[in-house]
Coordinates of C-alpha atoms and ligand atoms in Angstrom, one line a residue:
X1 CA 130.1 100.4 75.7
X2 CA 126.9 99.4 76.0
X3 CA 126.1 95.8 75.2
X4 CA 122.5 94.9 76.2
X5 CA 121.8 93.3 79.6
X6 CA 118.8 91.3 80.6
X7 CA 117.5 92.8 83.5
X8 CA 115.7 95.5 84.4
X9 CA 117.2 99.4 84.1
X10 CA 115.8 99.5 87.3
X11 CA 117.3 97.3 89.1
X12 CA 120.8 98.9 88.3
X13 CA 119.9 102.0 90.3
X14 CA 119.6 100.7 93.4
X15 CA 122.4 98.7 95.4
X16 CA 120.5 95.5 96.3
X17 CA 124.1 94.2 98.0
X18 CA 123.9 97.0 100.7
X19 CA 120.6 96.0 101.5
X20 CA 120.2 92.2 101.6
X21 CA 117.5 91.3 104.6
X22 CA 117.7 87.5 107.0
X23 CA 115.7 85.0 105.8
X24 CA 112.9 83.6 108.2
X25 CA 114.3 80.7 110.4
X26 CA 111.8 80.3 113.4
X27 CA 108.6 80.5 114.3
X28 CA 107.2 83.6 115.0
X29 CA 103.8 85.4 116.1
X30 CA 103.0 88.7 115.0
X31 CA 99.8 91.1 115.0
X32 CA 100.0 90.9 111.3
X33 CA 101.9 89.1 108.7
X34 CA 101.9 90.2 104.9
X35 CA 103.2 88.0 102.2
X36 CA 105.0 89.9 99.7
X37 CA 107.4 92.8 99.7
X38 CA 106.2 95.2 96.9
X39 CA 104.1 98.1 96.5
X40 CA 100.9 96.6 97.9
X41 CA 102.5 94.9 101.0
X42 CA 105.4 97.7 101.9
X43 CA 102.1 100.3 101.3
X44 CA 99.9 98.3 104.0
X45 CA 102.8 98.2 106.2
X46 CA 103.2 101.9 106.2
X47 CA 99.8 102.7 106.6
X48 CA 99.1 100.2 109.5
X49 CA 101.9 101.8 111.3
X50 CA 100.5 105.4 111.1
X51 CA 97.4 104.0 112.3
X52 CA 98.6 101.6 115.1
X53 CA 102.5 102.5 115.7
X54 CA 102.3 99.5 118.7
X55 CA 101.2 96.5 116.0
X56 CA 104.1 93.8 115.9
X57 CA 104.1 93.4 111.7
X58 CA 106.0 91.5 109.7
X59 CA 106.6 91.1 105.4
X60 CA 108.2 87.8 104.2
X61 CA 109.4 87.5 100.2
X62 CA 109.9 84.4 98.8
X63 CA 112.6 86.6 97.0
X64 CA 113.3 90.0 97.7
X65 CA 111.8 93.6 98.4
X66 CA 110.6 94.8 94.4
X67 CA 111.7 91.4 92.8
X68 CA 108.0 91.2 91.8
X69 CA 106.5 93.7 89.0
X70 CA 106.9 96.0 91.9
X71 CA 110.6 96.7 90.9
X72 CA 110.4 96.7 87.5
X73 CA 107.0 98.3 85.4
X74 CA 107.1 101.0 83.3
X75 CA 106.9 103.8 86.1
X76 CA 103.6 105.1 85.4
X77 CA 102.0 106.0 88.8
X78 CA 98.6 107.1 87.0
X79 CA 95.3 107.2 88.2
X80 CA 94.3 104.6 85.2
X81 CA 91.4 101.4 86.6
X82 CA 91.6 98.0 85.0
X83 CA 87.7 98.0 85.6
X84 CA 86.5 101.0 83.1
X85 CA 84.1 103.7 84.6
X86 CA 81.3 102.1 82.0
X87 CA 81.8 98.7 83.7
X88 CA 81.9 100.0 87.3
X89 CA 78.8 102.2 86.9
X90 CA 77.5 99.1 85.4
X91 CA 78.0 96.9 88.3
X92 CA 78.0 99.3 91.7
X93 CA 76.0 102.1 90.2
X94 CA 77.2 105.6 88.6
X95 CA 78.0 107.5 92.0
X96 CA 80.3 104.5 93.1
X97 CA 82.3 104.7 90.0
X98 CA 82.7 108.4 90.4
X99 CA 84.0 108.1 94.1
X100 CA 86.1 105.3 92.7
X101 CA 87.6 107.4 89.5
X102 CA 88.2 110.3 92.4
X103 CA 90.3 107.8 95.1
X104 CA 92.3 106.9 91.8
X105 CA 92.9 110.7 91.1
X106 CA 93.8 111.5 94.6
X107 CA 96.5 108.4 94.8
X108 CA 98.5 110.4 92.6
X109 CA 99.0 113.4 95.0
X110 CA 99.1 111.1 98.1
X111 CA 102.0 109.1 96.7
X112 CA 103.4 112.6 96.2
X113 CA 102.9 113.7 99.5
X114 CA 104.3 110.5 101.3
X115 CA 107.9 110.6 99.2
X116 CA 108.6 114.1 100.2
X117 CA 107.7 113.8 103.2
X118 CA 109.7 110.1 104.0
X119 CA 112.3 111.4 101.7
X120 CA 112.3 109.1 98.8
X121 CA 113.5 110.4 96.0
X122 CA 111.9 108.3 93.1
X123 CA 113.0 110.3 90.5
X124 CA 109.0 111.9 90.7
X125 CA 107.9 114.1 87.5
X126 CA 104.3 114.5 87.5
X127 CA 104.1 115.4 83.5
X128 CA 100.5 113.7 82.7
X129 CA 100.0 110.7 79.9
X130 CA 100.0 112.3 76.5
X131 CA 98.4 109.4 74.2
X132 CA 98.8 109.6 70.2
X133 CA 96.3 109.1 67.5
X134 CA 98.5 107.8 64.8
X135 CA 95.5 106.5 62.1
X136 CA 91.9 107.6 61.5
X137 CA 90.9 104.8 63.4
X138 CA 92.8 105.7 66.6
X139 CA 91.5 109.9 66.3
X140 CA 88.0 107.9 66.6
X141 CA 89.2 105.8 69.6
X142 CA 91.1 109.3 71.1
X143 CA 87.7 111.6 70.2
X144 CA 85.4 108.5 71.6
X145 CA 87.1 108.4 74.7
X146 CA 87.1 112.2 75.4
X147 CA 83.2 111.8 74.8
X148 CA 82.4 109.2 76.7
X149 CA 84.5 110.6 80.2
X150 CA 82.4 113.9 79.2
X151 CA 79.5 112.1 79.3
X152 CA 79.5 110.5 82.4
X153 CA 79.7 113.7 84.2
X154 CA 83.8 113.3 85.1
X155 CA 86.0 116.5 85.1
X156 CA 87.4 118.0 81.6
X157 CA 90.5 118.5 83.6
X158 CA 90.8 114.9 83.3
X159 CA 91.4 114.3 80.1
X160 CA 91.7 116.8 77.4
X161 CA 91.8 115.9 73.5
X162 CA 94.0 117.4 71.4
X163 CA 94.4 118.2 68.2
X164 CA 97.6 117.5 65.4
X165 CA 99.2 120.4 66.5
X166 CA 98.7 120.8 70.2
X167 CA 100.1 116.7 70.4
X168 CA 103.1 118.0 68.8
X169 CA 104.0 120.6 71.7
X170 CA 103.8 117.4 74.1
X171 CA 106.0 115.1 72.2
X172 CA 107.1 114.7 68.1
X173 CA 105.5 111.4 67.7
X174 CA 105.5 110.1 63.7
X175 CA 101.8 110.3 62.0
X176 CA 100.3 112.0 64.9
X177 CA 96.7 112.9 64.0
X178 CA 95.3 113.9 67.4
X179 CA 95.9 112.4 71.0
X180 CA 94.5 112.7 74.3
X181 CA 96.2 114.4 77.5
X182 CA 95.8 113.8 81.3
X183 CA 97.8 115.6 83.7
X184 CA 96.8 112.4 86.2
X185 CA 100.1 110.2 85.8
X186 CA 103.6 110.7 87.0
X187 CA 106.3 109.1 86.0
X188 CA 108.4 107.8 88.1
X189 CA 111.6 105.1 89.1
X190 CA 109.7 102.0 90.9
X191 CA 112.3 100.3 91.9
X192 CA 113.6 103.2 94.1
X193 CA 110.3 103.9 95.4
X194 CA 109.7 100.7 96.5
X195 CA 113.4 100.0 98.0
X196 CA 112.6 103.1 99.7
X197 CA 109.5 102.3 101.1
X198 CA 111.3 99.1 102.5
X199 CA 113.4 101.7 104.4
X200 CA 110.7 103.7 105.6
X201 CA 108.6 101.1 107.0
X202 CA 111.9 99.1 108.4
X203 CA 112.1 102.7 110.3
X204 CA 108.9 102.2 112.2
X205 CA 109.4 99.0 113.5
X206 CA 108.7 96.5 110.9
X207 CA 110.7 93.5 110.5
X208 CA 111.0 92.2 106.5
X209 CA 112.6 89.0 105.9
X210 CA 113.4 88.0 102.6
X211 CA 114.4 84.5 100.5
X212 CA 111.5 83.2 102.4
X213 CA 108.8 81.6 100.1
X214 CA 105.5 80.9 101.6
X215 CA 103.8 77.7 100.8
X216 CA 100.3 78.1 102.1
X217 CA 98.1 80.8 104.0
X218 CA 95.1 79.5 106.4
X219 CA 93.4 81.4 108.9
X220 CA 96.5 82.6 111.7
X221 CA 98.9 81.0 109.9
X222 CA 101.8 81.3 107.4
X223 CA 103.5 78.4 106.0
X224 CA 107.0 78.4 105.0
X225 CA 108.8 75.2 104.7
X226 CA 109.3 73.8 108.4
X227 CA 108.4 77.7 109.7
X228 CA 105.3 79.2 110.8
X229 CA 104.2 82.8 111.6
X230 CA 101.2 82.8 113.6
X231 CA 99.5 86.2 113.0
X232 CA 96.3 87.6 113.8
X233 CA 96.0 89.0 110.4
X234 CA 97.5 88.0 107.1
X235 CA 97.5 90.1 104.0
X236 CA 98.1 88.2 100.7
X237 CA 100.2 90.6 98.5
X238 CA 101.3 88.6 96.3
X239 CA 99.2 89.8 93.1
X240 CA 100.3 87.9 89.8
X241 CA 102.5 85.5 91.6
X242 CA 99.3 84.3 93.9
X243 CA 99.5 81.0 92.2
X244 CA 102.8 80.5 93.7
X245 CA 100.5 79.9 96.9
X246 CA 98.4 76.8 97.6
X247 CA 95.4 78.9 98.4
X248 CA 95.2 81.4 95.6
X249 CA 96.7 78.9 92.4
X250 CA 93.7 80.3 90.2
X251 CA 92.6 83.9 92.0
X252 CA 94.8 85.4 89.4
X253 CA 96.5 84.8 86.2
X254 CA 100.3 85.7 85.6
X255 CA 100.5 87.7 82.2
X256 CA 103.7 88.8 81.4
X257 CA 104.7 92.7 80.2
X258 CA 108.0 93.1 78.3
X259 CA 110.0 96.3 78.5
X260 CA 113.4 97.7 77.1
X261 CA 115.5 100.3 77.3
X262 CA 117.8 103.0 75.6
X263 CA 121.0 104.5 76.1
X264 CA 120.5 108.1 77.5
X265 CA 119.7 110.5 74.7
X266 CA 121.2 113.3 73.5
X267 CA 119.7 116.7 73.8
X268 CA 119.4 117.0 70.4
X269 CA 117.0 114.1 70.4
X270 CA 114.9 115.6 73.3
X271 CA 114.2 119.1 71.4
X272 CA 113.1 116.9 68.3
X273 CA 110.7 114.8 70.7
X274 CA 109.8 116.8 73.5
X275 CA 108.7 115.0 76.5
X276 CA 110.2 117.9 78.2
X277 CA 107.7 117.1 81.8
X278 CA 108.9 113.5 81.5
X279 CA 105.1 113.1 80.5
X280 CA 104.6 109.4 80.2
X281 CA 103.0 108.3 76.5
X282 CA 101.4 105.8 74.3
X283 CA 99.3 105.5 71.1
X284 CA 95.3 104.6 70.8
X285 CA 96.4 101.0 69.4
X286 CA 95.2 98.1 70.6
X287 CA 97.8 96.3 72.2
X288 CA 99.2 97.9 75.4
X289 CA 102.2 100.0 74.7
X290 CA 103.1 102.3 77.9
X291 CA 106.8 104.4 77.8
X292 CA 108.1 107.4 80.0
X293 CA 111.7 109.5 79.5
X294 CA 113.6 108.3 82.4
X295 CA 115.0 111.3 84.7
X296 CA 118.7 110.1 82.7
X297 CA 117.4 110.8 79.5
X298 CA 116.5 107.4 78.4
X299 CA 113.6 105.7 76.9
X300 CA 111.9 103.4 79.1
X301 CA 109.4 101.6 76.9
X302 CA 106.9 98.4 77.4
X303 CA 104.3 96.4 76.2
X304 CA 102.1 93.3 76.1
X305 CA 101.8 90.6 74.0
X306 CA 104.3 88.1 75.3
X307 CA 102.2 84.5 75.6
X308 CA 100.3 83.3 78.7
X309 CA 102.5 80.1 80.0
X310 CA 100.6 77.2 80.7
X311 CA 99.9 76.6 84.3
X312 CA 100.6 80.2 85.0
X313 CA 104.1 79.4 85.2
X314 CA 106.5 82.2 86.7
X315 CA 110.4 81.5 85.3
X316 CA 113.1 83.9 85.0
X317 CA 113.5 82.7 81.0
X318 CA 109.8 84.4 80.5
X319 CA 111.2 87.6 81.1
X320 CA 113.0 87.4 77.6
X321 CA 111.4 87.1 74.8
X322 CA 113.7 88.6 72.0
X323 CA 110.8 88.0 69.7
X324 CA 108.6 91.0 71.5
X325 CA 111.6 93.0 72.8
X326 CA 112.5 93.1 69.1
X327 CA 109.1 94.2 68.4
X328 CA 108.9 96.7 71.1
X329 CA 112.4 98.2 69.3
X330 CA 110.4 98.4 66.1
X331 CA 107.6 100.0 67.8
X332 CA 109.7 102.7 69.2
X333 CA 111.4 103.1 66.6
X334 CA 107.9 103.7 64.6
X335 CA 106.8 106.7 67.2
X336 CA 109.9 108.6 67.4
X337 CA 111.8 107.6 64.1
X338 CA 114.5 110.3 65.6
X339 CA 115.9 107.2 67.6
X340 CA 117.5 105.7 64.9
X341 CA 120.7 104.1 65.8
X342 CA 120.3 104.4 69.3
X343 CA 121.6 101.4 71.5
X344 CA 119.2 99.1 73.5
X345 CA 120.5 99.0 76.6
X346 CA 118.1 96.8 78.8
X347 CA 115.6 94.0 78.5
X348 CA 113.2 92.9 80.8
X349 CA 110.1 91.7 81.7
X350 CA 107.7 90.5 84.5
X351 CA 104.6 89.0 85.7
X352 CA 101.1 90.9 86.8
X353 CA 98.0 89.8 87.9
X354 CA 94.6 90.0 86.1
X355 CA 91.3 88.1 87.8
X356 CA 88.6 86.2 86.1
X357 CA 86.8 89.5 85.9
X358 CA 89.1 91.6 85.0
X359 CA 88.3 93.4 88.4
X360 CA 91.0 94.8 90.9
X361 CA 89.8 94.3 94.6
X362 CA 91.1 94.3 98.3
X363 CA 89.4 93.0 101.3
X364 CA 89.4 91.3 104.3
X365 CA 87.4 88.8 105.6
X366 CA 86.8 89.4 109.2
X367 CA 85.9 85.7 110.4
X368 CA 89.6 84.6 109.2
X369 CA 91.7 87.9 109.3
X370 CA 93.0 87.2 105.7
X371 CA 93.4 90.2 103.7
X372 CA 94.3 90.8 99.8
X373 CA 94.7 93.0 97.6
X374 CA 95.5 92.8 93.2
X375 CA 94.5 91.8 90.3
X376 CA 95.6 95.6 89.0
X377 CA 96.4 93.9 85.6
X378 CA 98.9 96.9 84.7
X379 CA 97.8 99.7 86.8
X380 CA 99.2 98.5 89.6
X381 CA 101.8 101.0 91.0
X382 CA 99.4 103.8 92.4
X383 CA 96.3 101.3 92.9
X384 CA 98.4 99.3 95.4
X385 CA 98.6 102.6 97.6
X386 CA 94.9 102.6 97.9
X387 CA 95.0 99.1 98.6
X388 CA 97.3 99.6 101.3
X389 CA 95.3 102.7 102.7
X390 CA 92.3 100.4 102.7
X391 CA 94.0 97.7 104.2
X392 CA 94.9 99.4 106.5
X393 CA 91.7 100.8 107.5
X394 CA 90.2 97.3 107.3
X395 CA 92.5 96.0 109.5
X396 CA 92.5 98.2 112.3
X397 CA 88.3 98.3 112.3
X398 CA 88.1 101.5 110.6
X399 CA 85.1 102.4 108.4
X400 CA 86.4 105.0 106.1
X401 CA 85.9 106.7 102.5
X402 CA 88.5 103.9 101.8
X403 CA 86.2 100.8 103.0
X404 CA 82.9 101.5 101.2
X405 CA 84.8 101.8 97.9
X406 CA 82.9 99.1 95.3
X407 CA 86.3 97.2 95.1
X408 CA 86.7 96.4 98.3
X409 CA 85.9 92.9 99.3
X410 CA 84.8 92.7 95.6
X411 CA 85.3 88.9 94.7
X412 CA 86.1 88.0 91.3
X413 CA 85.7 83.9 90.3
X414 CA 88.7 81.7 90.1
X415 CA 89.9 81.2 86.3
X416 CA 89.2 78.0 85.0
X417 CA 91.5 75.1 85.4
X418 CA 94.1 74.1 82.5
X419 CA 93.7 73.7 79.6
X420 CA 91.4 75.8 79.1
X421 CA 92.8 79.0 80.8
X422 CA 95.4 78.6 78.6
X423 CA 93.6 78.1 75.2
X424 CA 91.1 81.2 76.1
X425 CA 93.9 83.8 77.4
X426 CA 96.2 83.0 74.5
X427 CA 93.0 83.2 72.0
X428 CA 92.2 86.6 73.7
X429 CA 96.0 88.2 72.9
X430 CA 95.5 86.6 69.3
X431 CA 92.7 88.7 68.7
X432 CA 94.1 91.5 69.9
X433 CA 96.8 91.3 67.7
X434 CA 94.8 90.7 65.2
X435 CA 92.8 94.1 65.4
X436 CA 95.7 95.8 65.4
X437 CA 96.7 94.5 62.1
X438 CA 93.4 94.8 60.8
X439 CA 93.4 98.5 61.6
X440 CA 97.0 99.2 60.3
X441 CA 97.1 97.0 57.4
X442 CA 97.5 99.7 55.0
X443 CA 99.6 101.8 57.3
X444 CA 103.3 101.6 59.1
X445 CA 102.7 99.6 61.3
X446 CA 101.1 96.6 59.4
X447 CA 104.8 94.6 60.0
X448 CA 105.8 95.1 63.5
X449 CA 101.8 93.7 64.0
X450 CA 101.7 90.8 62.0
X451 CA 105.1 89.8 63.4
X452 CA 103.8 90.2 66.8
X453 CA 100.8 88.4 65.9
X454 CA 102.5 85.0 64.4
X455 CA 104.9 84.8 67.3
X456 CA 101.4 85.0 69.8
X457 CA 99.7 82.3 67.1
X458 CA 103.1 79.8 67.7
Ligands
FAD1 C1 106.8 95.0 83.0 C2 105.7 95.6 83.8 C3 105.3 96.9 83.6 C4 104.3 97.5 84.3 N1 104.0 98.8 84.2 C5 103.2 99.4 85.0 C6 103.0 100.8 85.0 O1 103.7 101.5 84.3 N2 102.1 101.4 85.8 C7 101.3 100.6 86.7 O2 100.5 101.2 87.4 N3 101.5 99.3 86.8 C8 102.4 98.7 86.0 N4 102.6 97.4 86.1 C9 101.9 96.6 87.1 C10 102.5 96.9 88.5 O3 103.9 96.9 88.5 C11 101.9 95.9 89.5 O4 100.5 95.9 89.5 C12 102.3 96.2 91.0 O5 103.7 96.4 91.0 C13 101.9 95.0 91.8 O6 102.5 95.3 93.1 P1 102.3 94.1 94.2 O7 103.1 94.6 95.4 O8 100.9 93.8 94.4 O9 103.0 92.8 93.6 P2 104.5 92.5 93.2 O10 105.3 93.8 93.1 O11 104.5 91.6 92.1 O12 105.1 91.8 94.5 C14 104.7 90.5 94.9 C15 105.9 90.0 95.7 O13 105.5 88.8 96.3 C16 106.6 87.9 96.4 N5 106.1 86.5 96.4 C17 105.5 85.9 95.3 N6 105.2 84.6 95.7 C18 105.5 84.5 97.0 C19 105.4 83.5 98.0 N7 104.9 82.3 97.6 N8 105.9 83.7 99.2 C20 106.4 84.9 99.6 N9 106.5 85.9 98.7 C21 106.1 85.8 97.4 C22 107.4 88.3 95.1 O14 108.7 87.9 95.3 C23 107.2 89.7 95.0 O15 108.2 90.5 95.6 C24 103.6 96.7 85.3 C25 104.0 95.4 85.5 C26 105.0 94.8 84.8 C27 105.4 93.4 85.0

């Protein structure tokens, strides 16, 4: 009954069919064209149009509205920064990182607030992020953390530590020592928040044609094929497929984040494990690992470590690598050894964008009109709504809270060209892989590591 499929779980919840948009065929001219229909370029739409209902706006995907990492992440809507607060205090000062960490904070209710009031039901629980300390090494990380957020002045509400046994009323993970809790994250179903922004934002006027890749943006103008749109402003949303586009091949690089998921699971699992606010989790290792209990019950659970592809290639076969979704099996397997014998339903994957720096940013630069926004690395799903909100504001000649944040018209380096992108990402995952096993050599998850590691290593 339920053979594994290669796509996302996502994408089987909403009825792409019913929805299916023209494809751009003319010429146009528009107020303001954005390239790319996910989060970041259906949020700028919205925004622009509470601001200035009369703008003529248009969104063009080479693909379709969510095909990007838009449609198919791990659901966590948190108020998580790729830049940490050490490094933005470092470079914009300490009271910009504070106004920064507080916009991030504040997505999480305005997200909230637009999808009751438009209507789109998400499948919204706002549980927090409940992370586990599963070795000595990680209660450091976890009890480090906590001290470092207290002492740069940020609220204890934030981020709370806790101890063996106040983990284990959040969720039943194995070898739990300690763990951290926010209550800033909700988890959430991204493909039918973004389908449903498409909706909204099709309701006030603007116009989104899909199947229509774009080749090249200059200032006014959108290339596709033998089509132009000539727009007084252009947003690049394009985030870790920029290097699709002639302009932006090495603004970003695409790294790729595998997820699977279970079969729904029996109440009897979820009174073992807990989870019961569909609090989103993870563990203090060092490798990325993100999951969240779907509002059917299921495990939807992700993580890095799939390889950099030369030439920041973007294919449908990088989404499945059985390698790490076999890995990602064992790892979940690891945390919650209750899920024993419980099917895999889905695999998937996808590409997101990370800049030279490591450094998120939006902006516009007023003598061209071209706006962007990305670089989120994973933390993309609220971030892109303050991206659009800025955008937004930037476009329309608004100086706001939004525009003096220090990301905005933040400009990170281009990557270097091949080979060496190639050689230095792939060295980086290397190492992180090899922490990991360093740290749990003697411990459970030694295997699942060094596995991970020699796929990474060739
Ligand atoms: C597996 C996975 C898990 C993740 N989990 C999380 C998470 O739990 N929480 C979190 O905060 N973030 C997560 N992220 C990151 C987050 O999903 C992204 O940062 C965010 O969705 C980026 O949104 P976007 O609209 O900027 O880009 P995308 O959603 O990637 O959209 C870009 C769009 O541009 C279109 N496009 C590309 N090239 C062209 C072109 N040449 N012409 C026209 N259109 C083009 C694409 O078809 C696509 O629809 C995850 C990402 C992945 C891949």
């Amino acid at each position: 009954m339920f053979a594994t499929v290669s796509r996302s779980l996502w994408s089987d919840t909403v009825a792409f069919a019913d929805i299916a948009r023209p494809k751009l065929t003319q010429n146009i001219e528009v107020d303001v064209a954005i390239v790319g229909a996910g989060f970041t370029g259906l949020w700028t739409a919205y925004y622009l149009k509470q601001l200035a209902p009369n703008l003529s706006i248009v969104v063009v995907d080479a693909n379709h509205v969510g095909f990007g990492a838009s449609g198919r992440n791990g659901g966590w809507c948190s108020a998580l920064f790729p830049a940490s607060f050490n490094k933005l205090a470092k470079l914009f000062g300490e009271a910009q990182a504070k106004r920064m960490h507080a916009a991030m904070v504040g997505n999480i209710n305005e997200i909230a607030r637009v999808i009751e009031l438009e209507n789109i039901d998400c499948e919204w629980a706002h549980g927090g992020t409940v992370i586990a300390a599963r070795s000595q090494i990680q209660l450091q990380r976890a009890k480090g953390e906590v001290k470092e957020h207290s002492a740069n002045g940020l609220p204890a509400s934030d981020l709370e530590f806790l101890s063996a046994n106040e983990i284990a009323s959040h969720a039943n993970f194995s070898d739990a020592l300690g763990g951290t809790f926010t209550p800033n994250c909700a988890a959430l179903n991204p493909a039918k928040l973004v389908h449903g922004l498409a909706r909204v934002v099709e309701s006030l006027g603007v116009q989104i044609y899909e199947n229509s890749p774009v080749s090249q943006i200059t200032k006014n103008k959108v290339t596709l094929g033998v089509n132009e749109i000539c727009a007084k402003f252009i947003v690049r949303a394009t985030e870790g497929y920029s290097p699709t586009i002639r302009q932006a091949r090495r603004a970003v690089v695409p790294v790729y984040s595998l997820m699977i998921a279970t079969e729904p699971l029996p109440d009897s699992f979820w009174q073992q494990t807990g989870l019961a606010q569909r609090q989103t989790f993870s563990d203090f290792r060092n490798l990325v690992i993100y999951g969240q209990r779907t509002a059917d019950n299921r495990i939807a659970f992700g993580g890095r470590g799939a390889p950099y592809h030369f030439g920041s290639a973007i294919k449908p076969e990088n989404d499945q690598v059985p390698e790490v979704h076999t890995l990602l099996e064992q790892t979940l397997l690891e945390l919650f050894p209750a899920i024993t014998g419980t099917k895999i339903t889905h695999t998937w994957g996808g590409a997101l964008g990370i800049a030279r720096d490591w450094m998120a940013s939006c902006g516009l630069d007023s003598q061209t009109g071209l706006a962007w926004a990305g670089g989120y690395v994973g933390d993309g799903v609220s971030t892109s709504n303050l991206a659009g909100r800025t955008l937004a504001d930037l476009i329309t000649g608004q100086s706001s809270e939004l525009t003096t944040l220090p990301w905005v018209n933040h400009s990170s380096r281009n990557w270097e060209p091949e080979p060496l992108r190639w050689l230095g990402i792939n060295s980086g995952l290397i190492a992180v892989k090899h922490a990991d096993a360093v740290e749990t050599n003697k411990g459970r998850t030694s295997k699942v590591n060094s596995l991970l590691g020699r796929f990474i290593g060739g």
